[in-house]
Amino acid sequence: MAEVQSEAESLKSKANQCFKDKDYDNAIKYYSDAIELSAGNAIYYGNRSLAYLRTECYGYALSDATKAIDLDKKYIKGYYRRATANMALGKFKAALKDYDTVVKVKPNDKDAKMKYQECNKIVKQKAFERAIASDELKKSVVDSLDIESMTIEDDYTGPKLEEGQVTVQFMKDLMQWFKEQKKLHRKCAYQILVQVKDLLSKLPSLVEISLSQEESITVCGDIHGQYYDLLNIFELNGLPSKTNPYLFNGDFVDRGSFSVEVILTLFGFKLLCPQHFHLLRGNHETDNMNQMYGFEGEVKAKYTSQMFELFSEVFQWLPLAQCINSKVLVMHGGLFSEDGITLDDIKKIQRNRQPPDSGPMCDLLWSDPQPQNGRSVSKRGVSCQFGPDITNRFLEENHLEYIIRSHEVKPEGYEVAHNGKCITVFSAPNYCDQMGNQGSYIHLRGSDLKPTFHQFKTVPHPNVKPMAYANTLLQMGMM
């Protein structure tokens, strides 16, 4: 017995070292091995929970933290970890309950007290929002804007729309202006947002496009506010145009601290090339995520809370999926928690809302592939994981060849799974300045729709750390 415990402790030490080295996948592996040898040790579950938090597997982190608490009711780190996982999942009341437990046990812990107060503030704010929410259709921010009367001051030397329109020159000037860490005038930002909302609201939830034999399209994954890496994509692959179309597959904002620059640039190109520049919604184009992971804080810091409300409205009109030549389906997350969903069902989704906790809209934004057949509970705590058999069945029923999705960091910037029928593309290299991954984008040519992958490394950016605008609960350390 002592030998077994000694081996388990040795595995825990290996895992701890991997964790320090930010090799979270191996940390999880060694913690799991230690748990196999000593399943009654709360610390092993607590440590693995923290490693899962680092890899955004919030569902698994929640489960491990709960198990740690079940094994040892006095294991305070377990309550911390569970609260953090619940916060990440937007389950604020559940998080508050655990922070309350921590504060009662450790009344002099300043960090715990701050987290409790911050979480309590969010819970009260949510309750207030529900109380004042009306059944009537909420008025759009657009109705209360008088953009024409906004004046651009004489000392503003940045880019301006030409007669209210985005042009190629405006986009070039805008990218350079943002590169120098300067702010677009609020009048121009509002002009872009109002126009792009009008444009997106006319699109279906499932956009269908056709490429001729000679045409190709570039598909990019998550950008997450990494503006300088976005500029690098355009440097490597050319600016968007009628002859160089792009599809950006969600998660434009949050985490990276240049999300405003990313989204205004992408919206500008959407207005410049409406038929040849495509944007799909990700799980981070939602209020809950933006409140926690930085975009709301960033917009308020750089502009106003009113502008964030308008961004929120625009995000709700982003399409949920795109079908290329009736053969390739692209969505941010993945496939569905139930069988039998068709392309027609996707077309019928009423998307102009915050996503529900379950159902097809939630799955398109949140689900992940898994190597084994069938479906399982999501590691994220939202939607599900789907196996190769689920992918095959969906493709056969809808006469498709394969799917492209994003939503997950991959060391190489992409991953081909499910016998080539489920492709992940991720375009934020060295994600959050710490993951060390490459970024990639995909070229698809109309003649054969065979994906070709292009990898790239991160480029330097100004010294503004990721999560600089995130909720203070996520900026604070996870005990």
Short mmCIF file of C-alpha atoms in Angstrom, two decimals:
data_model
loop_
_atom_site.label_atom_id
_atom_site.label_comp_id
_atom_site.label_asym_id
_atom_site.label_seq_id
_atom_site.Cartn_x
_atom_site.Cartn_y
_atom_site.Cartn_z
CA MET A 1 0.00 0.00 0.00
CA ALA A 2 2.84 2.38 0.93
CA GLU A 3 4.54 1.58 -2.38
CA VAL A 4 1.39 2.39 -4.33
CA GLN A 5 0.99 5.69 -2.48
CA SER A 6 4.64 6.52 -3.09
CA GLU A 7 4.20 5.88 -6.84
CA ALA A 8 1.07 8.03 -6.88
CA GLU A 9 2.96 10.88 -5.19
CA SER A 10 5.75 10.51 -7.73
CA LEU A 11 3.21 10.84 -10.56
CA LYS A 12 1.71 13.90 -8.86
CA SER A 13 5.19 15.49 -8.72
CA LYS A 14 5.65 14.82 -12.46
CA ALA A 15 2.24 16.35 -13.13
CA ASN A 16 3.06 19.40 -11.02
CA GLN A 17 6.25 19.95 -13.03
CA CYS A 18 4.33 19.64 -16.33
CA PHE A 19 1.82 22.15 -14.98
CA LYS A 20 4.62 24.60 -14.14
CA ASP A 21 5.96 24.11 -17.67
CA LYS A 22 2.47 24.87 -19.03
CA ASP A 23 2.30 21.37 -20.50
CA TYR A 24 -1.26 20.96 -19.29
CA ASP A 25 -2.15 17.89 -21.36
CA ASN A 26 0.66 15.85 -19.79
CA ALA A 27 -0.15 17.29 -16.37
CA ILE A 28 -3.68 15.95 -16.78
CA LYS A 29 -2.32 12.57 -17.91
CA TYR A 30 -0.05 12.19 -14.84
CA TYR A 31 -2.73 13.40 -12.41
CA SER A 32 -5.08 10.83 -13.98
CA ASP A 33 -2.47 8.09 -13.49
CA ALA A 34 -2.08 9.13 -9.85
CA ILE A 35 -5.86 9.01 -9.39
CA GLU A 36 -5.95 5.47 -10.82
CA LEU A 37 -3.52 4.39 -8.09
CA SER A 38 -5.09 6.42 -5.29
CA ALA A 39 -8.70 7.32 -6.08
CA GLY A 40 -9.42 8.64 -2.59
CA ASN A 41 -6.99 11.58 -2.69
CA ALA A 42 -8.82 14.92 -2.93
CA ILE A 43 -5.64 16.83 -3.84
CA TYR A 44 -5.13 14.81 -7.04
CA TYR A 45 -8.64 15.70 -8.22
CA GLY A 46 -8.16 19.31 -7.14
CA ASN A 47 -4.91 19.62 -9.07
CA ARG A 48 -6.34 17.98 -12.17
CA SER A 49 -9.30 20.35 -11.91
CA LEU A 50 -6.91 23.31 -12.14
CA ALA A 51 -5.18 21.79 -15.18
CA TYR A 52 -8.61 21.35 -16.81
CA LEU A 53 -9.39 25.01 -16.04
CA ARG A 54 -6.21 26.02 -17.87
CA THR A 55 -7.29 24.04 -20.95
CA GLU A 56 -10.85 25.46 -20.80
CA CYS A 57 -12.38 22.04 -20.05
CA TYR A 58 -14.74 23.62 -17.56
CA GLY A 59 -17.12 20.67 -17.41
CA TYR A 60 -14.32 18.30 -16.42
CA ALA A 61 -12.89 20.89 -14.00
CA LEU A 62 -16.28 21.20 -12.32
CA SER A 63 -16.61 17.43 -11.99
CA ASP A 64 -13.11 17.02 -10.51
CA ALA A 65 -13.56 19.87 -8.03
CA THR A 66 -16.87 18.37 -6.88
CA LYS A 67 -15.22 14.98 -6.46
CA ALA A 68 -12.42 16.56 -4.41
CA ILE A 69 -14.98 18.22 -2.12
CA ASP A 70 -16.91 14.93 -1.78
CA LEU A 71 -13.69 13.24 -0.65
CA ASP A 72 -12.70 16.01 1.73
CA LYS A 73 -15.26 18.61 2.81
CA LYS A 74 -12.46 20.73 4.32
CA TYR A 75 -10.43 20.89 1.11
CA ILE A 76 -10.79 24.64 0.47
CA LYS A 77 -9.01 24.65 -2.90
CA GLY A 78 -11.79 22.37 -4.18
CA TYR A 79 -14.37 25.09 -3.49
CA TYR A 80 -12.16 27.68 -5.20
CA ARG A 81 -11.77 25.50 -8.29
CA ARG A 82 -15.47 24.66 -8.49
CA ALA A 83 -16.38 28.33 -8.13
CA THR A 84 -13.95 29.23 -10.94
CA ALA A 85 -15.41 26.56 -13.24
CA ASN A 86 -18.96 27.73 -12.51
CA MET A 87 -17.97 31.34 -13.18
CA ALA A 88 -16.48 30.35 -16.53
CA LEU A 89 -19.75 28.59 -17.38
CA GLY A 90 -21.81 31.63 -16.36
CA LYS A 91 -23.29 29.80 -13.35
CA PHE A 92 -22.83 32.74 -11.01
CA LYS A 93 -25.17 31.68 -8.21
CA ALA A 94 -23.45 28.31 -7.86
CA ALA A 95 -20.06 30.05 -7.84
CA LEU A 96 -21.23 32.49 -5.16
CA LYS A 97 -22.24 29.62 -2.90
CA ASP A 98 -18.71 28.16 -3.04
CA TYR A 99 -17.02 31.54 -2.55
CA ASP A 100 -19.27 32.02 0.47
CA THR A 101 -17.99 28.71 1.90
CA VAL A 102 -14.38 29.79 1.37
CA VAL A 103 -14.91 33.20 3.03
CA LYS A 104 -16.54 31.59 6.05
CA VAL A 105 -13.63 29.19 6.51
CA LYS A 106 -10.94 31.80 5.71
CA PRO A 107 -12.38 35.19 6.76
CA ASN A 108 -8.97 36.90 6.50
CA ASP A 109 -8.24 35.72 2.95
CA LYS A 110 -8.30 38.96 0.90
CA ASP A 111 -8.35 37.15 -2.44
CA ALA A 112 -11.36 35.04 -1.41
CA LYS A 113 -13.18 38.11 -0.10
CA MET A 114 -12.60 40.02 -3.35
CA LYS A 115 -13.86 37.09 -5.41
CA TYR A 116 -16.93 36.73 -3.22
CA GLN A 117 -17.74 40.46 -3.55
CA GLU A 118 -17.20 40.49 -7.32
CA CYS A 119 -19.34 37.39 -7.82
CA ASN A 120 -22.05 38.78 -5.54
CA LYS A 121 -22.08 41.97 -7.62
CA ILE A 122 -22.65 39.96 -10.83
CA VAL A 123 -25.45 37.90 -9.26
CA LYS A 124 -27.23 41.10 -8.13
CA GLN A 125 -26.70 42.71 -11.53
CA LYS A 126 -28.20 39.68 -13.31
CA ALA A 127 -31.19 39.69 -10.94
CA PHE A 128 -31.71 43.40 -11.63
CA GLU A 129 -31.53 42.86 -15.40
CA ARG A 130 -34.15 40.11 -15.16
CA ALA A 131 -36.39 42.31 -13.03
CA ILE A 132 -36.41 45.18 -15.52
CA ALA A 133 -36.55 42.98 -18.63
CA SER A 134 -39.78 43.61 -20.48
CA ASP A 135 -41.75 41.26 -22.67
CA GLU A 136 -41.96 44.02 -25.24
CA LEU A 137 -39.43 43.98 -28.04
CA LYS A 138 -36.34 45.72 -26.76
CA LYS A 139 -35.58 48.92 -28.65
CA SER A 140 -32.42 48.84 -30.69
CA VAL A 141 -29.50 51.06 -29.76
CA VAL A 142 -29.63 52.22 -33.38
CA ASP A 143 -32.93 53.99 -32.65
CA SER A 144 -31.29 56.18 -30.02
CA LEU A 145 -28.23 57.10 -32.10
CA ASP A 146 -27.90 60.35 -34.03
CA ILE A 147 -24.76 59.56 -35.95
CA GLU A 148 -25.15 62.48 -38.35
CA SER A 149 -24.87 65.01 -35.55
CA MET A 150 -21.68 63.43 -34.16
CA THR A 151 -18.81 65.72 -35.01
CA ILE A 152 -15.30 64.60 -35.84
CA GLU A 153 -12.95 66.98 -34.07
CA ASP A 154 -10.38 68.95 -36.08
CA ASP A 155 -7.48 67.35 -34.21
CA TYR A 156 -8.55 63.81 -35.27
CA THR A 157 -6.17 62.76 -38.05
CA GLY A 158 -7.26 59.13 -38.39
CA PRO A 159 -9.21 57.34 -41.12
CA LYS A 160 -12.75 58.45 -41.99
CA LEU A 161 -15.39 56.76 -44.11
CA GLU A 162 -15.74 58.33 -47.54
CA GLU A 163 -19.27 59.70 -47.81
CA GLY A 164 -20.23 57.17 -45.16
CA GLN A 165 -18.80 54.23 -47.13
CA VAL A 166 -15.94 51.82 -46.47
CA THR A 167 -13.31 51.83 -49.23
CA VAL A 168 -10.10 49.87 -49.84
CA GLN A 169 -8.06 52.95 -48.88
CA PHE A 170 -10.06 53.37 -45.67
CA MET A 171 -9.34 49.75 -44.71
CA LYS A 172 -5.61 50.13 -45.38
CA ASP A 173 -5.51 53.34 -43.34
CA LEU A 174 -7.58 51.74 -40.58
CA MET A 175 -5.27 48.74 -40.22
CA GLN A 176 -2.21 51.02 -40.01
CA TRP A 177 -3.98 53.32 -37.52
CA PHE A 178 -4.89 50.37 -35.30
CA LYS A 179 -1.39 48.93 -35.67
CA GLU A 180 -0.09 52.16 -34.10
CA GLN A 181 -2.51 51.59 -31.18
CA LYS A 182 -4.69 54.55 -32.10
CA LYS A 183 -8.46 54.66 -31.76
CA LEU A 184 -10.95 54.97 -34.62
CA HIS A 185 -13.28 57.91 -34.11
CA ARG A 186 -16.53 56.82 -32.44
CA LYS A 187 -18.62 58.25 -35.30
CA CYS A 188 -16.82 55.97 -37.78
CA ALA A 189 -17.13 52.98 -35.43
CA TYR A 190 -20.88 53.58 -35.09
CA GLN A 191 -21.25 53.98 -38.87
CA ILE A 192 -19.58 50.59 -39.40
CA LEU A 193 -21.69 48.87 -36.72
CA VAL A 194 -25.02 50.22 -37.96
CA GLN A 195 -24.25 49.29 -41.57
CA VAL A 196 -22.97 45.81 -40.73
CA LYS A 197 -26.00 45.09 -38.54
CA ASP A 198 -28.27 45.94 -41.47
CA LEU A 199 -26.21 43.72 -43.79
CA LEU A 200 -26.03 40.71 -41.44
CA SER A 201 -29.72 40.85 -40.53
CA LYS A 202 -30.61 40.13 -44.18
CA LEU A 203 -28.56 36.90 -44.25
CA PRO A 204 -29.97 33.44 -43.47
CA SER A 205 -28.77 31.44 -40.44
CA LEU A 206 -27.12 29.03 -42.92
CA VAL A 207 -25.27 30.87 -45.69
CA GLU A 208 -24.77 28.90 -48.92
CA ILE A 209 -22.02 29.87 -51.38
CA SER A 210 -20.68 28.40 -54.63
CA LEU A 211 -17.10 28.39 -55.81
CA SER A 212 -16.37 27.90 -59.49
CA GLN A 213 -13.68 25.39 -60.55
CA GLU A 214 -10.97 28.08 -60.50
CA GLU A 215 -12.10 29.96 -57.38
CA SER A 216 -10.77 29.33 -53.89
CA ILE A 217 -11.58 30.57 -50.38
CA THR A 218 -9.47 30.96 -47.23
CA VAL A 219 -11.06 29.63 -44.02
CA CYS A 220 -9.70 31.01 -40.72
CA GLY A 221 -10.46 29.88 -37.18
CA ASP A 222 -10.48 31.72 -33.84
CA ILE A 223 -8.66 35.08 -33.69
CA HIS A 224 -9.54 36.01 -30.08
CA GLY A 225 -8.46 39.62 -30.12
CA GLN A 226 -4.94 38.85 -31.45
CA TYR A 227 -4.94 41.79 -33.84
CA TYR A 228 -1.28 41.63 -34.86
CA ASP A 229 -1.68 37.97 -35.80
CA LEU A 230 -4.73 38.93 -37.90
CA LEU A 231 -2.60 41.49 -39.74
CA ASN A 232 -0.03 38.75 -40.30
CA ILE A 233 -2.67 36.52 -41.94
CA PHE A 234 -3.44 39.32 -44.40
CA GLU A 235 0.29 39.86 -44.94
CA LEU A 236 0.84 36.17 -45.72
CA ASN A 237 -2.34 35.51 -47.66
CA GLY A 238 -3.31 38.87 -49.17
CA LEU A 239 -6.05 41.35 -48.32
CA PRO A 240 -9.67 40.24 -48.69
CA SER A 241 -11.15 41.10 -52.10
CA LYS A 242 -13.52 39.69 -54.71
CA THR A 243 -10.68 37.54 -56.00
CA ASN A 244 -9.39 36.61 -52.51
CA PRO A 245 -12.44 35.63 -50.42
CA TYR A 246 -12.29 34.74 -46.73
CA LEU A 247 -14.44 33.00 -44.15
CA PHE A 248 -13.70 33.73 -40.47
CA ASN A 249 -15.21 31.05 -38.30
CA GLY A 250 -16.16 32.80 -35.04
CA ASP A 251 -14.47 33.82 -31.78
CA PHE A 252 -13.15 37.10 -33.12
CA VAL A 253 -13.12 38.70 -29.65
CA ASP A 254 -12.33 38.06 -25.95
CA ARG A 255 -9.10 37.03 -24.22
CA GLY A 256 -6.75 38.94 -26.52
CA SER A 257 -6.74 42.65 -25.63
CA PHE A 258 -7.05 44.03 -29.17
CA SER A 259 -10.54 42.66 -29.77
CA VAL A 260 -12.04 46.03 -30.71
CA GLU A 261 -9.40 46.42 -33.43
CA VAL A 262 -10.02 42.86 -34.69
CA ILE A 263 -13.79 43.14 -34.89
CA LEU A 264 -13.91 46.60 -36.48
CA THR A 265 -11.38 45.46 -39.09
CA LEU A 266 -13.41 42.32 -39.86
CA PHE A 267 -16.67 44.27 -40.00
CA GLY A 268 -15.01 46.82 -42.29
CA PHE A 269 -14.03 44.07 -44.74
CA LYS A 270 -17.54 42.62 -44.55
CA LEU A 271 -18.90 45.98 -45.71
CA LEU A 272 -16.21 46.30 -48.39
CA CYS A 273 -16.72 42.78 -49.85
CA PRO A 274 -20.17 41.63 -48.66
CA GLN A 275 -20.34 38.67 -51.10
CA HIS A 276 -16.71 37.56 -50.64
CA PHE A 277 -15.98 38.07 -46.95
CA HIS A 278 -17.90 35.85 -44.55
CA LEU A 279 -18.24 35.87 -40.77
CA LEU A 280 -19.83 33.16 -38.61
CA ARG A 281 -20.79 33.45 -34.96
CA GLY A 282 -18.66 31.78 -32.28
CA ASN A 283 -19.51 31.00 -28.68
CA HIS A 284 -17.60 34.17 -27.71
CA GLU A 285 -19.89 36.43 -29.73
CA THR A 286 -22.28 36.28 -26.76
CA ASP A 287 -22.99 38.50 -23.76
CA ASN A 288 -22.03 36.01 -21.04
CA MET A 289 -18.62 35.30 -22.58
CA ASN A 290 -17.97 38.99 -23.34
CA GLN A 291 -18.75 39.94 -19.76
CA MET A 292 -16.22 37.45 -18.40
CA TYR A 293 -13.43 37.29 -21.00
CA GLY A 294 -12.76 40.92 -21.77
CA PHE A 295 -14.65 42.24 -24.79
CA GLU A 296 -17.28 44.14 -22.80
CA GLY A 297 -14.59 45.67 -20.58
CA GLU A 298 -12.49 46.58 -23.61
CA VAL A 299 -15.34 48.30 -25.48
CA LYS A 300 -16.26 50.26 -22.34
CA ALA A 301 -12.61 51.26 -21.82
CA LYS A 302 -12.10 52.33 -25.44
CA TYR A 303 -15.61 53.63 -26.17
CA THR A 304 -18.86 53.37 -24.15
CA SER A 305 -21.29 50.85 -22.66
CA GLN A 306 -23.81 51.95 -25.31
CA MET A 307 -21.41 50.82 -28.02
CA PHE A 308 -21.06 47.43 -26.35
CA GLU A 309 -24.86 47.08 -26.42
CA LEU A 310 -24.75 47.73 -30.16
CA PHE A 311 -21.98 45.15 -30.64
CA SER A 312 -24.19 42.69 -28.75
CA GLU A 313 -27.06 43.36 -31.15
CA VAL A 314 -24.81 42.92 -34.18
CA PHE A 315 -23.37 39.64 -32.87
CA GLN A 316 -26.88 38.19 -32.63
CA TRP A 317 -27.25 38.57 -36.40
CA LEU A 318 -24.05 36.71 -37.31
CA PRO A 319 -24.93 33.54 -39.30
CA LEU A 320 -24.39 30.21 -37.55
CA ALA A 321 -23.06 28.05 -40.41
CA GLN A 322 -21.92 28.18 -44.02
CA CYS A 323 -22.18 25.55 -46.74
CA ILE A 324 -19.70 25.59 -49.62
CA ASN A 325 -20.75 24.02 -52.95
CA SER A 326 -23.35 21.92 -51.05
CA LYS A 327 -20.42 19.71 -49.94
CA VAL A 328 -18.56 21.31 -47.01
CA LEU A 329 -20.30 22.61 -43.89
CA VAL A 330 -18.50 25.13 -41.69
CA MET A 331 -19.55 26.05 -38.13
CA HIS A 332 -17.69 27.27 -35.07
CA GLY A 333 -18.34 24.39 -32.64
CA GLY A 334 -19.61 21.21 -34.20
CA LEU A 335 -22.44 18.73 -34.63
CA PHE A 336 -25.54 18.04 -32.63
CA SER A 337 -26.67 16.43 -29.38
CA GLU A 338 -29.35 14.52 -31.30
CA ASP A 339 -29.58 12.69 -34.63
CA GLY A 340 -31.68 13.76 -37.58
CA ILE A 341 -30.75 17.45 -37.79
CA THR A 342 -30.76 18.63 -41.41
CA LEU A 343 -29.44 21.67 -43.25
CA ASP A 344 -33.04 22.86 -43.47
CA ASP A 345 -33.26 22.73 -39.67
CA ILE A 346 -30.18 24.97 -39.44
CA LYS A 347 -31.76 27.41 -41.90
CA LYS A 348 -34.85 27.64 -39.68
CA ILE A 349 -32.96 28.56 -36.48
CA GLN A 350 -34.08 31.94 -35.13
CA ARG A 351 -30.61 33.21 -34.30
CA ASN A 352 -31.29 36.81 -33.24
CA ARG A 353 -30.83 36.10 -29.51
CA GLN A 354 -28.37 34.96 -26.89
CA PRO A 355 -27.80 31.23 -27.43
CA PRO A 356 -29.87 28.81 -25.32
CA ASP A 357 -28.22 26.27 -22.99
CA SER A 358 -29.09 23.37 -25.29
CA GLY A 359 -30.42 22.55 -28.75
CA PRO A 360 -29.06 22.98 -32.29
CA MET A 361 -28.01 26.64 -31.95
CA CYS A 362 -26.06 25.87 -28.77
CA ASP A 363 -24.42 22.82 -30.39
CA LEU A 364 -23.29 24.75 -33.49
CA LEU A 365 -21.42 27.17 -31.22
CA TRP A 366 -20.17 24.83 -28.48
CA SER A 367 -19.80 21.10 -29.32
CA ASP A 368 -16.49 19.27 -29.86
CA PRO A 369 -15.42 16.08 -31.66
CA GLN A 370 -14.13 13.04 -29.76
CA PRO A 371 -12.15 10.03 -31.09
CA GLN A 372 -14.55 7.32 -29.87
CA ASN A 373 -17.97 6.59 -31.37
CA GLY A 374 -21.18 7.93 -29.89
CA ARG A 375 -21.73 11.06 -27.84
CA SER A 376 -20.50 11.98 -24.39
CA VAL A 377 -20.85 14.77 -21.86
CA SER A 378 -18.96 17.88 -22.93
CA LYS A 379 -15.58 18.55 -21.33
CA ARG A 380 -16.64 22.20 -21.42
CA GLY A 381 -19.87 21.70 -19.50
CA VAL A 382 -21.96 22.92 -22.46
CA SER A 383 -23.42 20.92 -25.39
CA CYS A 384 -21.76 17.55 -26.11
CA GLN A 385 -18.86 15.67 -27.70
CA PHE A 386 -19.56 13.67 -30.88
CA GLY A 387 -17.73 10.70 -32.39
CA PRO A 388 -16.83 9.63 -35.96
CA ASP A 389 -20.05 7.65 -36.34
CA ILE A 390 -22.10 10.77 -35.55
CA THR A 391 -20.12 12.74 -38.13
CA ASN A 392 -20.53 10.02 -40.78
CA ARG A 393 -24.25 9.75 -40.22
CA PHE A 394 -24.79 13.52 -40.38
CA LEU A 395 -22.73 13.84 -43.58
CA GLU A 396 -24.54 10.96 -45.30
CA GLU A 397 -27.99 12.25 -44.37
CA ASN A 398 -27.16 15.73 -45.66
CA HIS A 399 -25.10 14.65 -48.74
CA LEU A 400 -21.98 16.43 -47.47
CA GLU A 401 -18.30 15.44 -47.71
CA TYR A 402 -16.86 16.87 -44.48
CA ILE A 403 -17.17 19.61 -41.85
CA ILE A 404 -14.77 22.38 -40.84
CA ARG A 405 -14.96 23.75 -37.31
CA SER A 406 -12.75 25.78 -34.95
CA HIS A 407 -13.29 26.35 -31.21
CA GLU A 408 -10.22 24.40 -29.95
CA VAL A 409 -6.52 25.22 -29.68
CA LYS A 410 -4.43 22.72 -31.65
CA PRO A 411 -0.62 22.54 -31.38
CA GLU A 412 -0.24 22.55 -35.19
CA GLY A 413 -3.00 25.10 -35.73
CA TYR A 414 -5.26 22.47 -37.23
CA GLU A 415 -6.34 18.86 -36.80
CA VAL A 416 -7.87 16.33 -39.16
CA ALA A 417 -10.10 13.84 -37.32
CA HIS A 418 -12.90 11.34 -37.98
CA ASN A 419 -11.16 9.83 -41.02
CA GLY A 420 -10.70 13.21 -42.65
CA LYS A 421 -14.34 14.20 -42.22
CA CYS A 422 -13.98 16.59 -39.28
CA ILE A 423 -11.35 19.34 -39.59
CA THR A 424 -10.46 21.86 -36.87
CA VAL A 425 -8.78 25.15 -37.80
CA PHE A 426 -7.47 27.62 -35.20
CA SER A 427 -5.88 30.93 -36.19
CA ALA A 428 -4.63 32.43 -32.89
CA PRO A 429 -0.96 31.34 -32.62
CA ASN A 430 0.59 31.18 -29.14
CA TYR A 431 -2.96 31.56 -27.83
CA CYS A 432 -3.15 33.95 -24.85
CA ASP A 433 0.64 34.39 -25.08
CA GLN A 434 1.15 31.05 -23.39
CA MET A 435 0.03 27.98 -25.34
CA GLY A 436 2.93 27.84 -27.84
CA ASN A 437 0.66 26.59 -30.63
CA GLN A 438 0.94 27.47 -34.30
CA GLY A 439 -1.92 29.17 -36.11
CA SER A 440 -3.27 28.01 -39.44
CA TYR A 441 -5.75 28.75 -42.19
CA ILE A 442 -7.20 26.53 -44.92
CA HIS A 443 -7.42 27.00 -48.67
CA LEU A 444 -10.34 25.34 -50.46
CA ARG A 445 -10.51 25.30 -54.26
CA GLY A 446 -13.82 24.87 -56.05
CA SER A 447 -12.44 22.20 -58.38
CA ASP A 448 -11.94 19.52 -55.72
CA LEU A 449 -12.66 21.14 -52.28
CA LYS A 450 -9.55 19.41 -50.98
CA PRO A 451 -8.27 21.35 -47.94
CA THR A 452 -4.68 22.61 -47.94
CA PHE A 453 -3.29 23.89 -44.64
CA HIS A 454 -1.02 26.88 -44.12
CA GLN A 455 0.66 27.26 -40.73
CA PHE A 456 2.11 30.41 -39.21
CA LYS A 457 3.75 31.46 -35.97
CA THR A 458 2.84 34.38 -33.74
CA VAL A 459 4.25 37.87 -34.34
CA PRO A 460 5.21 40.44 -31.68
CA HIS A 461 2.50 42.69 -30.26
CA PRO A 462 2.54 45.73 -27.96
CA ASN A 463 2.96 44.98 -24.27
CA VAL A 464 -0.71 44.66 -23.41
CA LYS A 465 -1.35 41.29 -21.83
CA PRO A 466 -4.24 39.02 -22.82
CA MET A 467 -7.25 39.26 -20.48
CA ALA A 468 -6.29 42.86 -19.59
CA TYR A 469 -9.98 43.82 -19.78
CA ALA A 470 -11.42 40.56 -18.44
CA ASN A 471 -13.62 40.32 -15.38
CA THR A 472 -11.48 40.76 -12.28
CA LEU A 473 -12.51 37.28 -11.12
CA LEU A 474 -10.65 35.76 -14.07
CA GLN A 475 -7.68 38.12 -13.74
CA MET A 476 -7.14 37.03 -10.15
CA GLY A 477 -5.20 33.84 -9.60
CA MET A 478 -7.02 30.53 -9.26
CA MET A 479 -6.01 29.33 -5.82
#
